Coordinates of C-alpha atoms and ligand atoms in Angstrom, one line a residue:
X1 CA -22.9 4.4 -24.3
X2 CA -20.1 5.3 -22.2
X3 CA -16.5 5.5 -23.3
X4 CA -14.8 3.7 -20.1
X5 CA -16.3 1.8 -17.4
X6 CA -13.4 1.0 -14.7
X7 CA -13.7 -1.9 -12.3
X8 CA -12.6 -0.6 -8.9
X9 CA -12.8 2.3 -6.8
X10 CA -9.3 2.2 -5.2
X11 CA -6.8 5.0 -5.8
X12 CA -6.0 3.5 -9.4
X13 CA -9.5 3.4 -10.7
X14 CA -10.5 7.0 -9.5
X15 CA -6.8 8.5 -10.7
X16 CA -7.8 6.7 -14.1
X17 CA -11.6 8.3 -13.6
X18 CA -10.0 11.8 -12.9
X19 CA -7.8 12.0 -15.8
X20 CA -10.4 10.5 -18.6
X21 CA -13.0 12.3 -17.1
X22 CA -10.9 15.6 -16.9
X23 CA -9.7 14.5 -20.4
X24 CA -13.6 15.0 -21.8
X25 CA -14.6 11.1 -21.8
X26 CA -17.6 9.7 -20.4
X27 CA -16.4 7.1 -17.4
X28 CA -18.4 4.6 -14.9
X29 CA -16.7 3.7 -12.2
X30 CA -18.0 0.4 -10.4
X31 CA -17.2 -0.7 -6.7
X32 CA -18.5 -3.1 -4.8
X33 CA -18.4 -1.1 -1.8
X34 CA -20.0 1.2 -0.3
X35 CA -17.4 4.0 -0.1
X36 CA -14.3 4.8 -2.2
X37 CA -10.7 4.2 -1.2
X38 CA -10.1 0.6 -1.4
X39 CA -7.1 -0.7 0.8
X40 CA -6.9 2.9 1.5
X41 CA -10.3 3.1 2.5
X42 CA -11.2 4.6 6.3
X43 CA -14.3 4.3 9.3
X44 CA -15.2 6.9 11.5
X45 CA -14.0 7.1 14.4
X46 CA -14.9 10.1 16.7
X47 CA -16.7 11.5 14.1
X48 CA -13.8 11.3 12.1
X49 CA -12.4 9.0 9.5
X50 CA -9.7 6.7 9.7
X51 CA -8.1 4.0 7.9
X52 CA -8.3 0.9 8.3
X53 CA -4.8 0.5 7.4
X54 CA -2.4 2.4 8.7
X55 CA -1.6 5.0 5.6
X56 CA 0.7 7.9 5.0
X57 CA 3.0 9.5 2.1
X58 CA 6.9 9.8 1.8
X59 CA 8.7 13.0 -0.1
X60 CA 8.9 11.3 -3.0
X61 CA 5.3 11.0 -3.5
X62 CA 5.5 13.4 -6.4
X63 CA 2.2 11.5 -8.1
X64 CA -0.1 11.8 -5.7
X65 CA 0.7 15.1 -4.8
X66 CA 0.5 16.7 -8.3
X67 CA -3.0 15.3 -8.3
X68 CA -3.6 16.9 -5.0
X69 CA -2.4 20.2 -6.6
X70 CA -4.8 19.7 -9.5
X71 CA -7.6 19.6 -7.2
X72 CA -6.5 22.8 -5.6
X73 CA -5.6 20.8 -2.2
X74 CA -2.3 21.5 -1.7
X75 CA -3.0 23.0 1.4
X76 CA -4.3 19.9 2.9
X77 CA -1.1 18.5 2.8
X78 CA 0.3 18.1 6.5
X79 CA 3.8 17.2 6.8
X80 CA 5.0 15.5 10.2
X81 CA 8.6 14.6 11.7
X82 CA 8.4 11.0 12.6
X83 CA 10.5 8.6 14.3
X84 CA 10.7 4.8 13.8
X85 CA 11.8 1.9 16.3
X86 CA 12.5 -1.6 16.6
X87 CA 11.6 -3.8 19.2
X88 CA 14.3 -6.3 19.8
X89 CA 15.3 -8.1 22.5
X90 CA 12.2 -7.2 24.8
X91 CA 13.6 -3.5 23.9
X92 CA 12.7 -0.4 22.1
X93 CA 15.4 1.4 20.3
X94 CA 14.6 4.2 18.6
X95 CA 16.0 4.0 15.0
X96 CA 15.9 7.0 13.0
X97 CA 19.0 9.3 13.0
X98 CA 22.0 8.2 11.8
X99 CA 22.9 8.4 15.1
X100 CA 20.6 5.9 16.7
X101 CA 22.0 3.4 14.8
X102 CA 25.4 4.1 16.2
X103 CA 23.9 3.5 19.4
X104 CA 22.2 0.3 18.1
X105 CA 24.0 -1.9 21.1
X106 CA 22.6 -5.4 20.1
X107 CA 24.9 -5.2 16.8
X108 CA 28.6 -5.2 17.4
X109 CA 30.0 -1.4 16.8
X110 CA 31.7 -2.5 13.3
X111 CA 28.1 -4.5 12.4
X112 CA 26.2 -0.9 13.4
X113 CA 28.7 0.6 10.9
X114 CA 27.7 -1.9 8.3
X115 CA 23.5 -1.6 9.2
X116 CA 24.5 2.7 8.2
X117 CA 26.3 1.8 5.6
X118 CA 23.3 0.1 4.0
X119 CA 20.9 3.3 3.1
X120 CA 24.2 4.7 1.7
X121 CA 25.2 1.3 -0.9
X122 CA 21.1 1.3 -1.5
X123 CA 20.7 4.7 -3.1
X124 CA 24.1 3.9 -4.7
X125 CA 22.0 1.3 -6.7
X126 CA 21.3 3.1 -10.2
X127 CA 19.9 0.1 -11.9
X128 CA 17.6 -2.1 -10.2
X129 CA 18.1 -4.9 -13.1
X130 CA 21.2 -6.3 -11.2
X131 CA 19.4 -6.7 -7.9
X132 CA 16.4 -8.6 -10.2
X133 CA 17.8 -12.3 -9.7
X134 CA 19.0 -11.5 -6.0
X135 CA 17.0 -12.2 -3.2
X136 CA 16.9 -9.8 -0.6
X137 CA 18.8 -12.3 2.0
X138 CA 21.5 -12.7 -0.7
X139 CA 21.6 -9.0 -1.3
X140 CA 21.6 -8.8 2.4
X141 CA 24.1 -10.9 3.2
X142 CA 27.0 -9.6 0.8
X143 CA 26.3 -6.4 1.7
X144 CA 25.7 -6.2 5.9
X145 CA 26.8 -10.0 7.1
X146 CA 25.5 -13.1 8.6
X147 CA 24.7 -10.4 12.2
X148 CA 23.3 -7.5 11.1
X149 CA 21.2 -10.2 8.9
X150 CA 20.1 -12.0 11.5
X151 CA 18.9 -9.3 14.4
X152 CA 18.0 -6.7 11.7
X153 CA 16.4 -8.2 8.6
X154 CA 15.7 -11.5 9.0
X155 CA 12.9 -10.9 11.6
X156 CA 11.5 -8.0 9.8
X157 CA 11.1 -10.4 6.2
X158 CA 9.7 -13.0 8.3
X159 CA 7.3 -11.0 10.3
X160 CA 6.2 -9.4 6.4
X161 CA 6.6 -12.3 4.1
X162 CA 6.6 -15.2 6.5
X163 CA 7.0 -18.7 5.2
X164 CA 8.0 -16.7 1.7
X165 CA 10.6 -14.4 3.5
X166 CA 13.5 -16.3 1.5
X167 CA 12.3 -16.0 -2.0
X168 CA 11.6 -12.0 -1.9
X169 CA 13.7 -10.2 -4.3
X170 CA 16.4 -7.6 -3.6
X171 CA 14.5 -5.1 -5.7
X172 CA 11.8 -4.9 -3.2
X173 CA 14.0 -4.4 -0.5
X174 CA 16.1 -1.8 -2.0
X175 CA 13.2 0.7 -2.8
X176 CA 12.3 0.2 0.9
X177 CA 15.5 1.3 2.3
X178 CA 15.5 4.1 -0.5
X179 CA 12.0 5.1 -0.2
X180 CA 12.2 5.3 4.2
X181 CA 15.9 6.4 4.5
X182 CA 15.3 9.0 1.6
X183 CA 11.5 10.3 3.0
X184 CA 13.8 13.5 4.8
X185 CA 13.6 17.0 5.9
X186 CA 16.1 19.5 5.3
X187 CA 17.7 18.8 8.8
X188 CA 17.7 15.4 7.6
X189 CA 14.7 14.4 9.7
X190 CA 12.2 11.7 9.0
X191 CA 9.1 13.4 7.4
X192 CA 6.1 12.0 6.5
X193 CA 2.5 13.2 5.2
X194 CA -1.3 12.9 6.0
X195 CA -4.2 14.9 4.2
X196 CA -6.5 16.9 6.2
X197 CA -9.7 14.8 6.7
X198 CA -7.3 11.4 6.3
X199 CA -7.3 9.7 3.0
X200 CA -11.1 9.1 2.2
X201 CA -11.5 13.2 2.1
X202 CA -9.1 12.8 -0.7
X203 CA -11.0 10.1 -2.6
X204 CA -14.1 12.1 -1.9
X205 CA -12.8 14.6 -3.8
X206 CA -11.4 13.0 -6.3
X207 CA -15.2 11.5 -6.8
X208 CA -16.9 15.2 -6.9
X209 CA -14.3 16.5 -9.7
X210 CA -15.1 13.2 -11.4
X211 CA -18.7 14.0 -11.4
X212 CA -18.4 17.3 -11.7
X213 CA -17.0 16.3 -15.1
X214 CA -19.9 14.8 -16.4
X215 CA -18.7 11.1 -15.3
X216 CA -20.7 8.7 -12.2
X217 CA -19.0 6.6 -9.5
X218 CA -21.4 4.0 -8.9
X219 CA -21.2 2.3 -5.1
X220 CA -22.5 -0.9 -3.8
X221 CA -21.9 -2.0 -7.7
X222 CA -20.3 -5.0 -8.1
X223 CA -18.8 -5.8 -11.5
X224 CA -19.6 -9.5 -12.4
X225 CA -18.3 -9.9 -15.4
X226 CA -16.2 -8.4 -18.4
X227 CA -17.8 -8.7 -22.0
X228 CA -16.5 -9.2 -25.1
X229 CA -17.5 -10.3 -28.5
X230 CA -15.4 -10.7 -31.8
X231 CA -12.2 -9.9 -29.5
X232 CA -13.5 -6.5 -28.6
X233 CA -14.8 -5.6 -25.4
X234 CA -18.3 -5.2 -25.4
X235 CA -18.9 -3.7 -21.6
X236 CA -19.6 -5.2 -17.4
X237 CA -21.9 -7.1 -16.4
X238 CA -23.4 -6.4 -12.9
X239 CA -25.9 -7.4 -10.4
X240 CA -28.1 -4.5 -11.5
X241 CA -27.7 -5.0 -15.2
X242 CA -25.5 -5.1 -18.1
X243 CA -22.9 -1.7 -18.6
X244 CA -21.6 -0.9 -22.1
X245 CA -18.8 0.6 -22.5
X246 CA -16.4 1.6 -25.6
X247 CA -13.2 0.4 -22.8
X248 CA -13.0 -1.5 -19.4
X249 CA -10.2 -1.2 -17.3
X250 CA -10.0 -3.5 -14.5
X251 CA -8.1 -2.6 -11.1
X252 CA -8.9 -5.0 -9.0
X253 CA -6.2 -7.7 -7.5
X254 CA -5.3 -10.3 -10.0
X255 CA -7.0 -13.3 -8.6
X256 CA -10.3 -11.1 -9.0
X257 CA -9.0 -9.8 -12.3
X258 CA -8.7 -13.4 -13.4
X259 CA -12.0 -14.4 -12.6
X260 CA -14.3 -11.4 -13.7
X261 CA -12.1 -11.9 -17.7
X262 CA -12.8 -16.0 -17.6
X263 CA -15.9 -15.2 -19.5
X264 CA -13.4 -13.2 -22.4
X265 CA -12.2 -16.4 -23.0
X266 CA -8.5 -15.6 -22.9
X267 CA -6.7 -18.4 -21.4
X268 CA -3.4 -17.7 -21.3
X269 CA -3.8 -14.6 -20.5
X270 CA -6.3 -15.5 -17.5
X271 CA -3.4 -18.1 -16.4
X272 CA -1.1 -15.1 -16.6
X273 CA -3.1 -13.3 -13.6
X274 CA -2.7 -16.5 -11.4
X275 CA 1.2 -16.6 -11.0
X276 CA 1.6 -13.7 -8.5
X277 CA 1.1 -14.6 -5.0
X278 CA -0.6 -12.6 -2.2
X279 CA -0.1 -11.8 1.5
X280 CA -3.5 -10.6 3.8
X281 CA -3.4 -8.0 6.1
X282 CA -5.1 -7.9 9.2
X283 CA -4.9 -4.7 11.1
X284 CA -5.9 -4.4 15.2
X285 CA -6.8 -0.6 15.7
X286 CA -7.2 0.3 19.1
X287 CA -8.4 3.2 20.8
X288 CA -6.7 4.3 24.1
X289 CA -7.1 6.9 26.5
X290 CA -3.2 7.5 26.9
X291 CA -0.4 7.2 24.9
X292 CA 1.2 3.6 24.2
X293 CA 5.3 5.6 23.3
X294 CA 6.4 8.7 22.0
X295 CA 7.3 6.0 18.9
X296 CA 5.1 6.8 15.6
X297 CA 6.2 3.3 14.0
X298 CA 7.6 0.5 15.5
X299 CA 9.1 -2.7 13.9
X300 CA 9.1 -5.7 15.9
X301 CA 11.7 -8.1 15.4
X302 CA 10.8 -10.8 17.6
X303 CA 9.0 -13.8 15.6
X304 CA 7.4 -15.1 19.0
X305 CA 5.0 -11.9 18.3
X306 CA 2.0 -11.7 16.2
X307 CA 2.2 -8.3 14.7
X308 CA 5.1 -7.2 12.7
X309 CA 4.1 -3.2 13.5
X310 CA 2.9 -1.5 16.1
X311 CA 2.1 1.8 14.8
X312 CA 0.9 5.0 16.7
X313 CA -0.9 6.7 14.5
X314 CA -1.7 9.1 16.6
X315 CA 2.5 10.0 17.1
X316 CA 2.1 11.4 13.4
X317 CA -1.5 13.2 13.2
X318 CA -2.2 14.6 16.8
X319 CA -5.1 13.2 18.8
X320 CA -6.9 16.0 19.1
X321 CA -7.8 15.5 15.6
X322 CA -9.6 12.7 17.4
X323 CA -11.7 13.6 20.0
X324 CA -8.4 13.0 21.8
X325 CA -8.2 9.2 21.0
X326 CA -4.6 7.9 20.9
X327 CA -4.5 5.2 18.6
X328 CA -2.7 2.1 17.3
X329 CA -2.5 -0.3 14.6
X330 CA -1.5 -3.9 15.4
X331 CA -0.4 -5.1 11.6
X332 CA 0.2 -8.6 10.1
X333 CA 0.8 -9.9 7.1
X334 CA -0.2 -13.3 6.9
X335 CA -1.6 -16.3 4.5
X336 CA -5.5 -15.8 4.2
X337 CA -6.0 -19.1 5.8
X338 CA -3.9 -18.5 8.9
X339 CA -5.7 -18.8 12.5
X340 CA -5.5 -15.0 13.1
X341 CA -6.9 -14.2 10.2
X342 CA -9.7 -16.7 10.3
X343 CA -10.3 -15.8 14.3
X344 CA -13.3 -13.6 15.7
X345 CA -12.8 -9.8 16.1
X346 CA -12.8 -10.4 19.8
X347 CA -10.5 -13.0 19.8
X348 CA -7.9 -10.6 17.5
X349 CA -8.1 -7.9 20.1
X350 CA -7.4 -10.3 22.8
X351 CA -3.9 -11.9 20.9
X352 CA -2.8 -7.8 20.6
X353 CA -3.4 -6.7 24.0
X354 CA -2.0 -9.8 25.4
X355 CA 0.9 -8.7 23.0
X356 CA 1.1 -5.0 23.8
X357 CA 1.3 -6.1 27.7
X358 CA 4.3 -8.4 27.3
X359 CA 6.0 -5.6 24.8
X360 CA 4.8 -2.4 27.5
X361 CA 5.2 -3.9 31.1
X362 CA 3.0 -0.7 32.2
X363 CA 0.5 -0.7 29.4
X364 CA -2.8 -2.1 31.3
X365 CA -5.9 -3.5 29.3
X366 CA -8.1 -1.1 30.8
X367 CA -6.9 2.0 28.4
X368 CA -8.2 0.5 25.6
X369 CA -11.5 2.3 25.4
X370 CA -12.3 0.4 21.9
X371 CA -11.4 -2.0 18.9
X372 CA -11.6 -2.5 15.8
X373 CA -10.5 -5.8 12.9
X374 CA -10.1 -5.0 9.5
X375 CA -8.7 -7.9 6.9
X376 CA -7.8 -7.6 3.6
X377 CA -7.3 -10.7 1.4
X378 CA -5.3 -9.6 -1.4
X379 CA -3.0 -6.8 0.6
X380 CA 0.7 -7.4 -0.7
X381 CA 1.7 -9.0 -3.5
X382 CA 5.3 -11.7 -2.9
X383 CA 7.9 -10.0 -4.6
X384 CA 10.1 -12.3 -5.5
X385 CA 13.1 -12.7 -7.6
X386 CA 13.2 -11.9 -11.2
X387 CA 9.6 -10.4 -10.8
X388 CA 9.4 -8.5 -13.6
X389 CA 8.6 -11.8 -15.9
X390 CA 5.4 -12.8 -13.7
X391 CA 3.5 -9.4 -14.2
X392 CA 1.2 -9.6 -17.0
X393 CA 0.9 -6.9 -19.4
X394 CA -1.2 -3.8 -19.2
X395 CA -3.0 -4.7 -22.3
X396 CA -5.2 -7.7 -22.6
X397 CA -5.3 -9.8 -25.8
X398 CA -9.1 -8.0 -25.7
X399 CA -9.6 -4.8 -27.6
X400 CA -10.0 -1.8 -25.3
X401 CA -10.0 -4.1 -22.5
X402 CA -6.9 -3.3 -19.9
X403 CA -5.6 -4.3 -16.6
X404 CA -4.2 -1.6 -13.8
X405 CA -3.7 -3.3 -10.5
X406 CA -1.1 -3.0 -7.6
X407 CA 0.9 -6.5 -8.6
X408 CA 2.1 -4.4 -11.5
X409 CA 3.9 -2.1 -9.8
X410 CA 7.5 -2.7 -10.1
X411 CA 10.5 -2.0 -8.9
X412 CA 8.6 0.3 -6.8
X413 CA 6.0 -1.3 -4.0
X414 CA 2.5 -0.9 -3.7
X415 CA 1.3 2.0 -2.4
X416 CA -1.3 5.0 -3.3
X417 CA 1.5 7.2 -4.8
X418 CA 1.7 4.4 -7.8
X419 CA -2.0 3.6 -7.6
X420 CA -2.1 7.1 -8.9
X421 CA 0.9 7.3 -11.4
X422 CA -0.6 3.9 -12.9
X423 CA -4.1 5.2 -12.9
X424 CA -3.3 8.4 -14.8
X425 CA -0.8 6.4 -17.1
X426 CA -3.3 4.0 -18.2
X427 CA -5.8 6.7 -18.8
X428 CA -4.0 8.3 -21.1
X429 CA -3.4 5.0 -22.6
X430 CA -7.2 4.3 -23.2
X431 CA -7.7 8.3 -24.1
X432 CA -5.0 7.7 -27.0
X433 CA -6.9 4.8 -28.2
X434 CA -10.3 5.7 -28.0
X435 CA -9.3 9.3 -30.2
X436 CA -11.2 12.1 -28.1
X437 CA -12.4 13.7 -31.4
X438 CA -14.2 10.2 -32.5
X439 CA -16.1 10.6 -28.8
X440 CA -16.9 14.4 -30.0
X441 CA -18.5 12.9 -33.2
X442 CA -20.3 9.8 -31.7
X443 CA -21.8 12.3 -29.1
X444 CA -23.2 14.7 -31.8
X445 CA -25.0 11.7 -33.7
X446 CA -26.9 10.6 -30.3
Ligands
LIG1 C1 -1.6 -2.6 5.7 C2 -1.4 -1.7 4.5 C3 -0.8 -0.5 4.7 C4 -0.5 0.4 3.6 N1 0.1 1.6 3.9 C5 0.2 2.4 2.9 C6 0.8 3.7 3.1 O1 1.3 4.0 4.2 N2 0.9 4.6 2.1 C7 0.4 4.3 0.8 O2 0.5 5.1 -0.1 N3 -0.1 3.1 0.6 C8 -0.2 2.1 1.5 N4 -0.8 0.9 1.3 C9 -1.0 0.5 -0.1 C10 -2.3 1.2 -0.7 O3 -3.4 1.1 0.1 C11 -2.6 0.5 -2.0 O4 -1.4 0.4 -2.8 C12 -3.6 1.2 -2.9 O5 -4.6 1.7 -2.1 C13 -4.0 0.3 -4.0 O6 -5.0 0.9 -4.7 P1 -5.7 0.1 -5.9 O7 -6.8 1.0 -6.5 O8 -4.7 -0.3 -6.9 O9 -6.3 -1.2 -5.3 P2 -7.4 -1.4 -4.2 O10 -7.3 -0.4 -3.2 O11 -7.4 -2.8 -3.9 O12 -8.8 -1.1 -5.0 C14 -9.5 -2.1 -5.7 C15 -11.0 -1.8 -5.5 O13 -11.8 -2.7 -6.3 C16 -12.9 -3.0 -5.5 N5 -13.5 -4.3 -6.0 C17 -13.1 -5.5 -5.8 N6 -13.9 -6.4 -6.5 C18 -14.7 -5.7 -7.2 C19 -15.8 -6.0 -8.1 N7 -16.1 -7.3 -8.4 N8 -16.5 -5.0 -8.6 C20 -16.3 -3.7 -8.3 N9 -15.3 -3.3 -7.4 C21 -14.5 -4.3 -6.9 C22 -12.4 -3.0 -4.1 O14 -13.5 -2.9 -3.2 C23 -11.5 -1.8 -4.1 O15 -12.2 -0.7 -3.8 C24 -1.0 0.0 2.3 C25 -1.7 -1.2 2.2 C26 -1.9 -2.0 3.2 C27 -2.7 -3.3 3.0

């Protein structure tokens, strides 16, 4: 038998496989797809692979890179100065030095004053629990005013949360403003990282030191079902069979959570896993044979447009890397159900380059050389006010049955950097409680 069968192949799942593995336990991993990464998962593209979603890492991504040191990968670690924008008022304004937001001219020069003054009062913020029953507009709004509100943040809540823009929480905000305004150079640049090979070289990787340590990742394996019997988890069933295990951790997103445990049995617990609510993500990637700005990562704060980002990749890793392919992400969050989720591929492309026309009078349709539509259902959790009390626990009311997934992060957002820290936390977690000498023992007698 195995000691720990994990559901998911995302970040969490194969820091969790990494560390047990590492640690001397026998883990399965199971993912239904065919390739690791999950949301941070990547296609080729010029022979190389991208994500699907746009992905990098800030400074303060100490998880993830101590795992990259324990693979012996620092190396592949590429820093980049970026620069960010806003689109407002059929304008781009570049908005990444303290300076640029003195020359912010749709705010009035005090309001400018009071949009700086906000990365300053947000790392001021030592304990999060007094933001917890704010929500970021009330936050907002003491802080910066009814103007700077208005042209700065209300369009960017709305384009990311949409109809639940209102209710998110100041917390979420907050780590934001810390985590981009504190992601810095020693000049007090904006820096951010890639990994040589992108983000799927990384998970592939972590799956050969995984193996290497006597452990499987199994692809194109879909977890049905978690066992139990007499409250104790028993193992996963799957298409191909049934998987016993001595542990299961589960790291998928809570609505799938919640229906691979209804079998357990555990009904408030399994109610538990249906009070966080999710955004989707669909992300445009185009292909161009010029450059679209010198901008890395714009935010658009105009409602009349259907993407909330516009993000040239290809401004933070070169594109040479890519055959010399500039490209760009199109991003939206938006209800599963909305019409541009539900549309065709074709009909996507055609509402972003429609889009990019009105926001680049020069850009012409003919420089997009190809396209691509990726969707993900469960993408961002709604954080909203007083969060904390809807996340359910990392234990389940199952023996050796556990839950790891990226609604439980908190304060911080999502993001690979706490996939990781979660993954390796929970592993050590299950390592305690399975006692690594009683897997020494059971080994001998088989
Ligand atoms: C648009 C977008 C942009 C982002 N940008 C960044 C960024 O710049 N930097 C950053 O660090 N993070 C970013 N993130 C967040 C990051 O991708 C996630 O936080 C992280 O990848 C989550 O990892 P996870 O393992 O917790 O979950 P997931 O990645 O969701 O992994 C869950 C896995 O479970 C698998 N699965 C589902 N059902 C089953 C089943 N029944 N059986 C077996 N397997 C199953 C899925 O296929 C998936 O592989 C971004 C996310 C999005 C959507």
């Amino acid at each position: 038998m195995i000691d720990v069968a994990i559901v998911g192949a995302g970040f969490t799942g194969l820091a969790a496989a990494f560390e047990l593995a590492r640690g001397g336990f026998k883990v399965a991993v199971l993912e239904k797809d065919p390739e690791p990464g999950g949301l941070a998962g990547s296609f080729s593209i010029g022979g190389q692979r991208l994500e699907k979603f746009y992905h990098h890492w800030f400074t303060s991504d100490e998880h993830i890179i101590n795992l990259i040191r324990r693979l012996g990968r620092e190396q592949d670690i590429a820093w980049h100065a970026t620069n960010t924008g806003m689109y407002y008022a059929n304008r781009i304004f570049r908005l990444s030095r303290p300076r640029d937001v003195l020359a912010f001219t749709p705010l009035s020069f005090t309001n400018r004053l009071r949009l700086g003054y906000m990365a300053l009062a947000a790392r001021r913020v030592r304990n999060w629990q007094e933001l917890e029953s704010l929500t970021a507009r009330e936050w907002l709004l003491q802080l910066c005013g009814k103007e700077v509100y208005r042209v700065v943040w209300e369009p960017l809540l709305v384009g990311k949360f949409g109809e639940y823009a209102e209710e998110v929480s100041a917390v979420w905000l907050w780590n934001k403003l810390k985590l981009r305004g504190g992601s810095r150079g020693r000049a007090g640049q904006e820096m951010l990282a890639y990994y040589k090979g992108g983000f799927s070289a990384l998970a592939s990787q972590i799956v050969d030191d995984v193996i290497a340590h006597d452990s499987e990742i199994r692809l194109n394996a879909a977890a049905c079902a978690v066992s139990s019997a007499e409250g104790k988890v028993t193992g996963v069933a799957t298409a191909n069979g049934f998987l016993p295990a001595r542990a299961v951790l589960v790291t998928l997103p809570l609505p799938l959570a919640a229906n691979l445990l209804a079998q357990t049995g555990i009904n408030e617990y399994g109610a538990s896993l249906k009070r966080i609510r999710y955004l989707a993500n669909v992300c445009i990637v185009l292909e161009l044979n010029r450059s679209l700005s010198s901008m890395y990562w714009l935010n658009v704060n105009d409602p009349s447009f259907p993407f909330v980002g516009v993000i040239e990749h290809t401004n933070f890793e070169p594109a040479g890397t890519y055959g010399g392919r500039h490209i760009v992400y199109l991003s939206k969050y938006l209800p599963s159900s909305a019409e541009l989720y539900q549309m065709t591929d074709d009909g996507a492309v055609r509402v972003g380059v429609d889009a990019l026309k009105r926001m680049f009078p020069d850009f012409r349709g003919d420089v997009v050389t190809n396209a691509h539509v990726w969707r993900a259902e469960y993408a961002q959790p709604v954080v909203e006010r007083n969060y904390n009390r809807l996340i359910p626990s990392f234990e389940t009311p199952v023996q050796n049955l556990f839950l790891s997934s990226m609604a439980q992060i908190y304060p911080e957002d999502r993001g690979t950097n706490y996939a990781v820290r979660n993954g390796i936390e929970a592993a050590k977690i299950i390592a305690a409680k399975l006692h690594k000498p009683a897997l020494k023992e059971l080994t001998t007698i088989a």
